[in-house]
mmCIF file of C-alpha atoms in Angstrom:
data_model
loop_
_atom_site.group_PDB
_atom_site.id
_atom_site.type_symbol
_atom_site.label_atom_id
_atom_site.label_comp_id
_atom_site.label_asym_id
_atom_site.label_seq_id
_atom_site.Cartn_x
_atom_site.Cartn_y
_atom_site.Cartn_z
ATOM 1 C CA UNK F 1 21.769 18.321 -3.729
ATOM 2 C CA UNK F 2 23.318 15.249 -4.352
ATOM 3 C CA UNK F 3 25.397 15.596 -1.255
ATOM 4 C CA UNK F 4 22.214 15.757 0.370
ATOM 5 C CA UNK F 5 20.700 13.213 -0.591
ATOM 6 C CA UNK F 6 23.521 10.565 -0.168
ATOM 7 C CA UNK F 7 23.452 12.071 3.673
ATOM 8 C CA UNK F 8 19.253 11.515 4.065
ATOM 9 C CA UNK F 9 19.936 7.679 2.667
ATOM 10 C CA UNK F 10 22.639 7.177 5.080
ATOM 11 C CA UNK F 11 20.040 8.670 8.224
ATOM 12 C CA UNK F 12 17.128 6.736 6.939
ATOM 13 C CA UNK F 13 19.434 3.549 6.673
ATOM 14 C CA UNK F 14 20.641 4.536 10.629
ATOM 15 C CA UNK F 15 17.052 5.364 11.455
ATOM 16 C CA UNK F 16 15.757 1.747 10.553
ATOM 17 C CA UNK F 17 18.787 -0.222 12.276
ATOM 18 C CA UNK F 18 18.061 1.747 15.504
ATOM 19 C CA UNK F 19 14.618 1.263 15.241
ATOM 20 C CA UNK F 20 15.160 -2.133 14.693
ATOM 21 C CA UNK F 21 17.624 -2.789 17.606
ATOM 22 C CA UNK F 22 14.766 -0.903 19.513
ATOM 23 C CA UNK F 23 11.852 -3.472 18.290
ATOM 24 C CA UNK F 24 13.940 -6.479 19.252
ATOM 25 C CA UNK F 25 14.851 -4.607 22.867
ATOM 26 C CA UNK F 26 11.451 -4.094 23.359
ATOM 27 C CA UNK F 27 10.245 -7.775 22.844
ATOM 28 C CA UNK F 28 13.398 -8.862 24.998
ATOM 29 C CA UNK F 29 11.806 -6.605 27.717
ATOM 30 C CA UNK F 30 8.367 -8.107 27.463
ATOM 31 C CA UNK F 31 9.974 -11.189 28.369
ATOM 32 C CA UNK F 32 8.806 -12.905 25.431
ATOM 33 C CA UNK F 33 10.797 -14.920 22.839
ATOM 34 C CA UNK F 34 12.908 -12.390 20.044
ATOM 35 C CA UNK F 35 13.344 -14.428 17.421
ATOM 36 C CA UNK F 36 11.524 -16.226 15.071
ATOM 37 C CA UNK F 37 12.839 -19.987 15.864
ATOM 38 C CA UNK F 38 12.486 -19.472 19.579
ATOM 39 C CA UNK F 39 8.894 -18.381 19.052
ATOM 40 C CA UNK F 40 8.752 -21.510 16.774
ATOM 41 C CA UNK F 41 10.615 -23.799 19.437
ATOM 42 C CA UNK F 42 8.084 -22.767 22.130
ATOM 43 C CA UNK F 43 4.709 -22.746 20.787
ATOM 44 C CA UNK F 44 5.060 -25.881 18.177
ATOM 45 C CA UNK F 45 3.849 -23.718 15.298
ATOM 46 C CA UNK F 46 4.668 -25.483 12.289
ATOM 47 C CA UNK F 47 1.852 -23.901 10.015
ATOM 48 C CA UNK F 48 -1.123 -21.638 9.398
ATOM 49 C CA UNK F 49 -4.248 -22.582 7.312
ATOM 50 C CA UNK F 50 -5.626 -19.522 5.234
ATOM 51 C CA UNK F 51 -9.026 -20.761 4.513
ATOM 52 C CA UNK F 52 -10.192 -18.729 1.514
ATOM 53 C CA UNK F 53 -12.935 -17.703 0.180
ATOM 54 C CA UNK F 54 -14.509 -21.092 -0.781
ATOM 55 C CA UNK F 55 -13.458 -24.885 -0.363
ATOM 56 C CA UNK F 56 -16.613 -25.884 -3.080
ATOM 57 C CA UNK F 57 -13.886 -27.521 -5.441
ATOM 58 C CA UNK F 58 -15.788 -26.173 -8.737
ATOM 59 C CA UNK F 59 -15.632 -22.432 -7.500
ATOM 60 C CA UNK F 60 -11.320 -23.382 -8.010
ATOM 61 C CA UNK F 61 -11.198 -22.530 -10.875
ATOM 62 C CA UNK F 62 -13.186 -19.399 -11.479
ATOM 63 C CA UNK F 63 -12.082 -18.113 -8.689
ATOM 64 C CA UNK F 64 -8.356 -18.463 -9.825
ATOM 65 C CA UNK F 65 -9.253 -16.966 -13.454
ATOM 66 C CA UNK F 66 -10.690 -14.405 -11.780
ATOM 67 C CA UNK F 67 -7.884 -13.070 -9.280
ATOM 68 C CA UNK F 68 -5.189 -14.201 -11.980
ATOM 69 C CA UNK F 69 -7.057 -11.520 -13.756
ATOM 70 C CA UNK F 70 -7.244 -8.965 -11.923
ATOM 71 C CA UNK F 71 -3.488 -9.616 -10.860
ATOM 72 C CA UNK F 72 -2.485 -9.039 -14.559
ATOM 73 C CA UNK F 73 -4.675 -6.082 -15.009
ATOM 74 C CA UNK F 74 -2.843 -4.630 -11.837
ATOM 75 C CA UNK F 75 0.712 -5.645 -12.841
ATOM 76 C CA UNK F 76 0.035 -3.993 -16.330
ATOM 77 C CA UNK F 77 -1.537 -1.068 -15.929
ATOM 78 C CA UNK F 78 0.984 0.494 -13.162
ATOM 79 C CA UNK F 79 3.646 -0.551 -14.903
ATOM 80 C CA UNK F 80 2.716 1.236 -17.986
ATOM 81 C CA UNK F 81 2.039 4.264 -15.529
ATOM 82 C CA UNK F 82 5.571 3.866 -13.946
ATOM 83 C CA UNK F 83 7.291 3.446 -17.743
ATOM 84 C CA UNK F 84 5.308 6.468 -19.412
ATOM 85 C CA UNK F 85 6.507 8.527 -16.398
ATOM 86 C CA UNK F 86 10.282 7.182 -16.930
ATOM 87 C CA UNK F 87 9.885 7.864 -20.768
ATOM 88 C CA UNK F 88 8.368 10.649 -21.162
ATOM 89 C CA UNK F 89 10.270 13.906 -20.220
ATOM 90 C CA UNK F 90 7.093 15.961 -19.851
ATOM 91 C CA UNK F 91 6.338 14.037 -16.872
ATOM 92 C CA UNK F 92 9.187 14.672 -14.757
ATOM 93 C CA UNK F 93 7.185 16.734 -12.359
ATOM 94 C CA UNK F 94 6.467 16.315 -8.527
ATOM 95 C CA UNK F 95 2.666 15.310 -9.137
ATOM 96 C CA UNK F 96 4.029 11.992 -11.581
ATOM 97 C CA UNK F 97 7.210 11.162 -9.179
ATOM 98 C CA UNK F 98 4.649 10.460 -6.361
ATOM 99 C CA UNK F 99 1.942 8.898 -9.049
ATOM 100 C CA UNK F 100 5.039 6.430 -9.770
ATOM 101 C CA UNK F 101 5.975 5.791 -6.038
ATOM 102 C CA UNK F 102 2.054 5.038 -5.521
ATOM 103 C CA UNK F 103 2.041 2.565 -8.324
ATOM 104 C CA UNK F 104 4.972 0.585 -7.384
ATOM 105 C CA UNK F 105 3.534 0.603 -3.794
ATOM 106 C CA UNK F 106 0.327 -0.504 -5.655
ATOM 107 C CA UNK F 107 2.400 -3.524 -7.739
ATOM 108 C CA UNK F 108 4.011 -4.887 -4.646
ATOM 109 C CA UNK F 109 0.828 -4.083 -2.438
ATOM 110 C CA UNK F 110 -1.010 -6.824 -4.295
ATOM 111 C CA UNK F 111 2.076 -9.353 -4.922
ATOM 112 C CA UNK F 112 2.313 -9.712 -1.293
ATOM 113 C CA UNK F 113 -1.375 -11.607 -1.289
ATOM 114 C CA UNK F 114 -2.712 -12.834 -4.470
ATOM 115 C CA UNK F 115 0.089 -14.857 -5.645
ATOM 116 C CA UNK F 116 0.335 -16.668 -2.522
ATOM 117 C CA UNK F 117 -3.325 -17.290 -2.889
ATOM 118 C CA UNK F 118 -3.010 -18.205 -6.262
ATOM 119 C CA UNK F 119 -0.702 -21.126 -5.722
ATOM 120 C CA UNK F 120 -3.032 -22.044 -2.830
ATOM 121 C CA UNK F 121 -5.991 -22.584 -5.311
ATOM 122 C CA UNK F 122 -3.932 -24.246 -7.966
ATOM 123 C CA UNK F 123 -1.788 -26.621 -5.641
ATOM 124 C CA UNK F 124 -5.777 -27.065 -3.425
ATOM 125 C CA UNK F 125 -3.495 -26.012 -0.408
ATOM 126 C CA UNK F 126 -4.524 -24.218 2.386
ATOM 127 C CA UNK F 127 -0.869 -23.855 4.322
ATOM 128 C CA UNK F 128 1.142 -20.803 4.850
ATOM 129 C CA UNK F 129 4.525 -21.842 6.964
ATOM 130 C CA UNK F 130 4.860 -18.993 10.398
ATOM 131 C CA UNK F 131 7.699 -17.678 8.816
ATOM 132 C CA UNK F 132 5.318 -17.214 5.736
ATOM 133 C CA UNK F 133 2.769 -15.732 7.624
ATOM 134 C CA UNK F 134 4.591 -12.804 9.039
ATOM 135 C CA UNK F 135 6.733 -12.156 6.258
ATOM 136 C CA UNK F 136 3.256 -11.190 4.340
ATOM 137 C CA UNK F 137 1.793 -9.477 7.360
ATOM 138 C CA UNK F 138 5.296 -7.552 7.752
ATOM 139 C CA UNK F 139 4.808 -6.440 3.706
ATOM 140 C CA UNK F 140 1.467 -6.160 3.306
ATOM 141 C CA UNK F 141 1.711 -3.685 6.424
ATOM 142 C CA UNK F 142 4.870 -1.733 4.679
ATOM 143 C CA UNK F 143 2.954 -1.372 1.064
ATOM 144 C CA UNK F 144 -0.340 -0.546 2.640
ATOM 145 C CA UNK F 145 1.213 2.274 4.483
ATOM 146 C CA UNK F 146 3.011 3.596 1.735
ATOM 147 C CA UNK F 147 -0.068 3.983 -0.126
ATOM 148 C CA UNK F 148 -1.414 6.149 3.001
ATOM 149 C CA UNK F 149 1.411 8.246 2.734
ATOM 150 C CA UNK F 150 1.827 8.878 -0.761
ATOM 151 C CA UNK F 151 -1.751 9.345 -1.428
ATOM 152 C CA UNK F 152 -1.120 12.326 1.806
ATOM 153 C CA UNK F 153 1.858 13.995 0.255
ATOM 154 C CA UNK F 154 0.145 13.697 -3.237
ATOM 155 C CA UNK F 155 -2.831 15.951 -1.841
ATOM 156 C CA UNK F 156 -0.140 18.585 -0.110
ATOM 157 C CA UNK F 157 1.502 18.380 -3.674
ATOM 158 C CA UNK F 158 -2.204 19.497 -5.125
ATOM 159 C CA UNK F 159 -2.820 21.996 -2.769
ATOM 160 C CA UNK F 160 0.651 23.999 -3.555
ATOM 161 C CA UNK F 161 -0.208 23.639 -7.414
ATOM 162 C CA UNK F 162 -3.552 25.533 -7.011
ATOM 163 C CA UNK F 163 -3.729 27.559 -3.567
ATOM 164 C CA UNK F 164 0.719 28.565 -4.542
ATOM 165 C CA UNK F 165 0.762 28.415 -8.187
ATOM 166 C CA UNK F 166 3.510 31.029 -8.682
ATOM 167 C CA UNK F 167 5.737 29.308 -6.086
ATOM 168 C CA UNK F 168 5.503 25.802 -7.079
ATOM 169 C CA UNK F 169 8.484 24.741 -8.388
ATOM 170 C CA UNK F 170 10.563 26.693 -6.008
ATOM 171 C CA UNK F 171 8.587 24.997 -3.098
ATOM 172 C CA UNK F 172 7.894 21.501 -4.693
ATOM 173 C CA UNK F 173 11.507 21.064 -6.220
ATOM 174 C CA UNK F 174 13.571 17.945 -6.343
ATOM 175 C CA UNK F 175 15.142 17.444 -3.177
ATOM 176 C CA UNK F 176 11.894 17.620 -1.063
ATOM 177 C CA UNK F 177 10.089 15.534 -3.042
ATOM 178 C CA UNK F 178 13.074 12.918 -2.298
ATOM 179 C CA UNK F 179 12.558 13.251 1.329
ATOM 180 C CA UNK F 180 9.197 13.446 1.068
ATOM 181 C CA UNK F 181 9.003 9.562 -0.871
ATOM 182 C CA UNK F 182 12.020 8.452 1.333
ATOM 183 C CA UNK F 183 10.656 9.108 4.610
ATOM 184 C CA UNK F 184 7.494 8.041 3.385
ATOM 185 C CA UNK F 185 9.505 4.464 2.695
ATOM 186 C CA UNK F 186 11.386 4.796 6.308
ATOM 187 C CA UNK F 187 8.311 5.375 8.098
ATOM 188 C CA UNK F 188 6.521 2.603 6.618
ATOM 189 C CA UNK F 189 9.380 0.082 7.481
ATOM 190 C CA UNK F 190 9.199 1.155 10.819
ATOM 191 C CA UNK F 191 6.204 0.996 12.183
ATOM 192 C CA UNK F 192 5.471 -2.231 10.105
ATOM 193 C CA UNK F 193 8.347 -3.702 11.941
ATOM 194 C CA UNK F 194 7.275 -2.636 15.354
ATOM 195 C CA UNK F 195 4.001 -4.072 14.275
ATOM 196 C CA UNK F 196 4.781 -7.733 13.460
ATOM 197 C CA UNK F 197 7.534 -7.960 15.874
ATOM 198 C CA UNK F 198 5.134 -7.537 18.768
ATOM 199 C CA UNK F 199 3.946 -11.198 17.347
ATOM 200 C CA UNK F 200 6.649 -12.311 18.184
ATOM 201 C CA UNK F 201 5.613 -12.453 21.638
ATOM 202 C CA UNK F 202 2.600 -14.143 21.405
ATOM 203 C CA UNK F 203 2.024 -18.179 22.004
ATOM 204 C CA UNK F 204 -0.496 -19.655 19.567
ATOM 205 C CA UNK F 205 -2.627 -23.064 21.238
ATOM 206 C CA UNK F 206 -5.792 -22.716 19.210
ATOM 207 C CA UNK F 207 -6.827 -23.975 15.577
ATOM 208 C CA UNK F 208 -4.182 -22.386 13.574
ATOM 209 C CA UNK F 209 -7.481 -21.614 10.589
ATOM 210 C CA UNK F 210 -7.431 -17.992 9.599
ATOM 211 C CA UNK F 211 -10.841 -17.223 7.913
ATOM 212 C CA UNK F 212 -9.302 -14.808 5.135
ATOM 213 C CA UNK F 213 -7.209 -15.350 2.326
ATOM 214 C CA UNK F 214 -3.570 -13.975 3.393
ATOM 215 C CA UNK F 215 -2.264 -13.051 6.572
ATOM 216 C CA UNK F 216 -4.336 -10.479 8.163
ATOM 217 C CA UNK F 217 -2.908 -8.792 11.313
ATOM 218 C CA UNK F 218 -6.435 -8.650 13.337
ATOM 219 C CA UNK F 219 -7.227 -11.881 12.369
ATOM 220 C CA UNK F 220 -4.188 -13.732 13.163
ATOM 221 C CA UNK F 221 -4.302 -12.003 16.377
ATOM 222 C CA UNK F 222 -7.496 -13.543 17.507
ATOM 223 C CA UNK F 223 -5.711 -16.922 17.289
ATOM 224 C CA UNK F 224 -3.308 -16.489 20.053
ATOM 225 C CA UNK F 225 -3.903 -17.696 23.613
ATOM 226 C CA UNK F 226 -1.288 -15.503 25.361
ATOM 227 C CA UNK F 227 -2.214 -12.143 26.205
ATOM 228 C CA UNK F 228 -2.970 -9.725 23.170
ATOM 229 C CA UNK F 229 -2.864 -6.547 25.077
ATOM 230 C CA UNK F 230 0.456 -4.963 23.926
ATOM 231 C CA UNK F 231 -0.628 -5.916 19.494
ATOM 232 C CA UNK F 232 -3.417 -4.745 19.879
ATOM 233 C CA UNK F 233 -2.354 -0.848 21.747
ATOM 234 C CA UNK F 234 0.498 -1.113 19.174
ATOM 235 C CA UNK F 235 -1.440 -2.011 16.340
ATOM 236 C CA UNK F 236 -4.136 0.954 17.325
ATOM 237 C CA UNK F 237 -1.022 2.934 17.790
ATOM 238 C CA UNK F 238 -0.092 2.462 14.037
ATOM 239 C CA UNK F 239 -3.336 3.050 12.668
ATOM 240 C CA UNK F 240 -3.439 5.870 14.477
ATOM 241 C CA UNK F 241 -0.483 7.216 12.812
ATOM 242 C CA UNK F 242 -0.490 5.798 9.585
ATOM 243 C CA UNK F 243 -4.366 6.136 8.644
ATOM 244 C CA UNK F 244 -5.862 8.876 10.707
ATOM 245 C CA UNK F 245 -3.142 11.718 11.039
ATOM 246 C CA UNK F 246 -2.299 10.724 7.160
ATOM 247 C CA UNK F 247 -6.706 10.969 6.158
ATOM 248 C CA UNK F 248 -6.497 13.983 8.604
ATOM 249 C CA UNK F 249 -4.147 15.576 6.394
ATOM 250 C CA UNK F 250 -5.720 14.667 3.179
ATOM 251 C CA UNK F 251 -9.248 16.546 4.203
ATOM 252 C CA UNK F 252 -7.062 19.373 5.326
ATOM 253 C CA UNK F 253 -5.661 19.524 2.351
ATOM 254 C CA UNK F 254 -8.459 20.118 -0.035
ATOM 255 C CA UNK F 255 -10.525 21.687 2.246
ATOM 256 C CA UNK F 256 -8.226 24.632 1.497
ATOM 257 C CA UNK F 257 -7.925 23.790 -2.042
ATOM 258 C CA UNK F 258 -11.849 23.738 -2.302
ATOM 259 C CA UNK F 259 -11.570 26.912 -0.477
ATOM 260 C CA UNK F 260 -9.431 28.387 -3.222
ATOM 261 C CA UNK F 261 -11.421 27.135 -5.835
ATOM 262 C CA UNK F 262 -14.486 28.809 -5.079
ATOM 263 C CA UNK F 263 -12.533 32.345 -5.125
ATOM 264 C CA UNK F 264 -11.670 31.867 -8.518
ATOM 265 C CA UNK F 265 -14.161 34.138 -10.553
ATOM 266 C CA UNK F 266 -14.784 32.070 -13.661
ATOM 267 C CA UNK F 267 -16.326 28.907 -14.373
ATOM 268 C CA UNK F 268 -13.423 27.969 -16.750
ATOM 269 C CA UNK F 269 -10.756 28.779 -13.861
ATOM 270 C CA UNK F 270 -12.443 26.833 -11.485
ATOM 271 C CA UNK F 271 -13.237 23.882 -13.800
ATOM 272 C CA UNK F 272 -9.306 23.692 -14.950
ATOM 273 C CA UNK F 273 -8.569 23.808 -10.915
ATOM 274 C CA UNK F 274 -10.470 21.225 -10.133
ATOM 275 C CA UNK F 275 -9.686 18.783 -12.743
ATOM 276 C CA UNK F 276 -5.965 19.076 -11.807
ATOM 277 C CA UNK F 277 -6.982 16.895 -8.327
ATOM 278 C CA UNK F 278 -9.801 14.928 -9.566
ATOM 279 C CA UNK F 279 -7.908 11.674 -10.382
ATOM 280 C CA UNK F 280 -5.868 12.302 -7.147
ATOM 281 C CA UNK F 281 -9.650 12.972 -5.147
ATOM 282 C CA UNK F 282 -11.108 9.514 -6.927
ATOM 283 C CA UNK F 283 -8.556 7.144 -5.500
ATOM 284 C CA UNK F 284 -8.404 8.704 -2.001
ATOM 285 C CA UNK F 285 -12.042 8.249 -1.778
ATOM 286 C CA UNK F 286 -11.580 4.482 -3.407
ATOM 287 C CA UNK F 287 -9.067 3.898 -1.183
ATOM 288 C CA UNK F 288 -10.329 5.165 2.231
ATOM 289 C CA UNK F 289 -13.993 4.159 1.114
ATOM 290 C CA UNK F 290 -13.262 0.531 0.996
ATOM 291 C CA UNK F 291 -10.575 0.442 3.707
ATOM 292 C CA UNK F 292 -13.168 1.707 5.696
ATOM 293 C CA UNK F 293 -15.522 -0.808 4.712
ATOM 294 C CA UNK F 294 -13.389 -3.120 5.710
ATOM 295 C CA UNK F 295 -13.320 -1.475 9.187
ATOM 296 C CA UNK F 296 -17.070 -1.360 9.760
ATOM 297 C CA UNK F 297 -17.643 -4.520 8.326
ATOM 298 C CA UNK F 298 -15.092 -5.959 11.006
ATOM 299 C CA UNK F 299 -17.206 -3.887 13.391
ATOM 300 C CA UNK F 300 -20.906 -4.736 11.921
ATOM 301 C CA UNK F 301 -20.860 -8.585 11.437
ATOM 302 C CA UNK F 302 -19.336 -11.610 12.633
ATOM 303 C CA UNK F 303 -19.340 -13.151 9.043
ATOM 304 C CA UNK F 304 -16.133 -14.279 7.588
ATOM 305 C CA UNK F 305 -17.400 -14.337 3.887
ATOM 306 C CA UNK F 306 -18.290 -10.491 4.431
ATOM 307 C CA UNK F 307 -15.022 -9.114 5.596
ATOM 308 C CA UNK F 308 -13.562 -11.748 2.985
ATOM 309 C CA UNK F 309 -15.500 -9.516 0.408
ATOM 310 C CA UNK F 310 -14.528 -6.102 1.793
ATOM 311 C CA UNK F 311 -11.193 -7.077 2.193
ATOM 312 C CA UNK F 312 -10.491 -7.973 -1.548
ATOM 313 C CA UNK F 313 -12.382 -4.491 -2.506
ATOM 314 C CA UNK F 314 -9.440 -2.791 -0.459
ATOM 315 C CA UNK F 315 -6.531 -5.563 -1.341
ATOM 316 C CA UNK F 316 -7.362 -5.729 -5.107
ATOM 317 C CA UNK F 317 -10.206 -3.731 -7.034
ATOM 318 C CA UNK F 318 -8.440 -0.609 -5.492
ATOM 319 C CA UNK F 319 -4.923 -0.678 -7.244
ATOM 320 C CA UNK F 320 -6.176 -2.248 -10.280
ATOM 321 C CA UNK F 321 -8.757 0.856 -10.895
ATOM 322 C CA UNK F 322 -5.910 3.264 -9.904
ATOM 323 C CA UNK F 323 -4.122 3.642 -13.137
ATOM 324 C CA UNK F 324 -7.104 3.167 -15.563
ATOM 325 C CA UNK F 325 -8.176 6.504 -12.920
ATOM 326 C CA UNK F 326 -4.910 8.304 -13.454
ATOM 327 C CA UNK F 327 -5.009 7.341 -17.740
ATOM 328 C CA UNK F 328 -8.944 7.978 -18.503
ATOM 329 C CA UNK F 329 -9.014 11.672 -16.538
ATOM 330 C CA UNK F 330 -5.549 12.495 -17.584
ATOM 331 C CA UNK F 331 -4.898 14.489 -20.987
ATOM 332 C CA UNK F 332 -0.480 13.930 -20.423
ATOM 333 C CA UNK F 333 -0.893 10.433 -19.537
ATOM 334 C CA UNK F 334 -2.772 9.413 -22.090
ATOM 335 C CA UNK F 335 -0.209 10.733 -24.563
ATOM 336 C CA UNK F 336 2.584 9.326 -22.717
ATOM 337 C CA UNK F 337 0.708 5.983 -23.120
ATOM 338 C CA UNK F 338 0.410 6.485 -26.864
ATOM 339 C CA UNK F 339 3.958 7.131 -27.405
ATOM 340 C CA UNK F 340 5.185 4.840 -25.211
ATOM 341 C CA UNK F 341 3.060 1.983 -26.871
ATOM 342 C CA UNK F 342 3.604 3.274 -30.383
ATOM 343 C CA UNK F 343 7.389 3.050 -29.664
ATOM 344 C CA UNK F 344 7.325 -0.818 -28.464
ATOM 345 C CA UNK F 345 5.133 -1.904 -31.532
ATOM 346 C CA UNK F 346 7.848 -1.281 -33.965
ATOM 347 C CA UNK F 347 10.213 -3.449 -31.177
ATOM 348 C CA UNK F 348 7.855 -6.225 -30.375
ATOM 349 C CA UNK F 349 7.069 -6.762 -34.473
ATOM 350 C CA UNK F 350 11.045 -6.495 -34.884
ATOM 351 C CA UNK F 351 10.764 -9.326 -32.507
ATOM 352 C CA UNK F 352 8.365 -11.861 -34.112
ATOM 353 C CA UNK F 353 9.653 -11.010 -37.270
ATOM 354 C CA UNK F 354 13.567 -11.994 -36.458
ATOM 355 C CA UNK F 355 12.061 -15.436 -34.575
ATOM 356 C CA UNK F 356 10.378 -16.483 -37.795
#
């Protein structure tokens, strides 16, 4: 097993370097510039503007309690999810080693925009550099689709606990659920990388403002004067592949396990079925509900403020509810919270009590 998995690192590391060569051959064939000083050197770009939510000066500061807030909430709660999980031997099951990929997918999902827009509100700063700008478009991309995917082989993991119960662990055992989160990872590198490199291409002449608070792929699209065509059947491409087959999948899913459920003669039996996906069924539909809000919204109105709003629904409020989700409907990780903060009280009051 271990052999194994030292061989799937080493094709998932080959994968992404070919892929990559591929990406850069790709722009070189468009005829565009490759690289990110010779895009520099030929359109002028020095910076972008991300506009925000609000230049009123004395909506600063609540606005930056507020995100700083929710930031903290985020940062906390999934890393008490991703700790229990480590500490807690009871936990060492498929259904937590996803829930722990998801959260730390969920903690880097949200440092990729709110700190930058943090230190825009406290510094009253608008600018992101280029290089800035598609480093958080390349990430935010990468963490967004990881939550698509992990969220999809989460539901597969639910429907082989109830519709397979007897052959569970032989079918859900270690080494697929290593190459199920590590080509979950590769994937997501991949087609985030063909993604932002095909801006690469692209000349930018107009007002470098971007109405939205990081660097949205759509929206720093619409600010290029050369031709779009190739983004935007790539970018369709990609949410093609990482939202729809990955949603597609999800419905199938638990349209079988709602299928099984509803065989199962007793109340009790169905009740205990279906409360072994409910946390799992509650952040799909938080997740897919607001990133499709932010879709129609897109779609619906030409207002800035309202995909602004929608936006930080999907961006935010969605992996800061996630672990108070997986905690308040779950029996084992509420215990594994318990113990794990009942064993760092006696350490953090060692603490205090050797500084004074």
């Amino acid at each position: 097993m271990k052999s194994l998995g030292l061989d799937s690192g080493y094709f998932c590391h080959w994968g992404i370097l070919t892929w990559s060569e591929f990406c850069i051959a790709f722009s070189l064939f468009l005829g565009k510039p490759s690289s990110l000083m010779e895009s520099r050197n030929q359109t002028g770009i020095r910076n972008f503007l991300l506009l925000g939510f609000t230049e009123e000066p004395d909506l600063q500061p609540l606005l930056f309690g507020l995100f700083l807030s929710m930031y903290l909430i985020t940062l906390t709660g999934n890393l008490l999810i991703i700790l229990a999980i480590i500490s807690d031997s009871h936990l060492h099951t498929p259904m937590y080693f996803f829930l722990s990929n998801l959260s730390f997918a969920d903690v880097c999902f949200t440092s990729t925009t709110i700190p930058k827009m943090l230190v825009n509100i406290q510094t009253q700063s608008k600018v992101i550099t280029y290089a800035g700008c598609l480093s958080q478009t390349y990430f935010f991309i990468v963490f967004g689709c990881l939550d698509n995917l992990f969220l999809t082989v989460m539901a597969y993991d639910r429907f082989v606990a109830i519709c397979h119960p007897l052959h569970y662990m032989v079918i859900m055992n270690p080494q697929l659920c290593r190459l199920l989160a590590l080509g979950s990872w590769c994937l997501s590198i991949m087609v985030s990388l063909l993604d932002t490199l095909t801006l690469l291409r692209l000349s930018f002449c107009r007002s470098m403002n971007i109405p939205h608070f990081f660097c949205d792929l759509p929206e720093v699209l619409k600010l290029a004067c050369s031709d779009t065509l190739i983004s935007n059947i790539v970018e369709y491409f990609v949410t093609v592949v990482i939202g729809v087959l990955p949603l597609s999948g999800i419905l199938f899913s638990y349209s079988l396990i709602f299928s099984s459920i509803l065989r199962i003669s007793s109340a009790r039996g169905k009740y205990k079925a279906f409360s072994t996906c409910g946390s799992h069924l509650s952040v799909v539909s938080l997740f897919y509900g607001t990133g499709l809000g932010v879709y129609l919204s897109s779609a619906a109105t030409s207002s800035p403020r309202t995909r602004l709003v929608a936006s930080a629904m999907y961006t935010m409020v969605t992996p800061m509810l996630n672990p108070f989700i997986y905690s308040l409907r779950n029996r084992d990780m509420k215990g594994a919270l318990g113990r794990l903060l009942n064993r760092a009280a006696p350490l953090s009051a060692g603490t205090f009590a050797g500084l004074s």
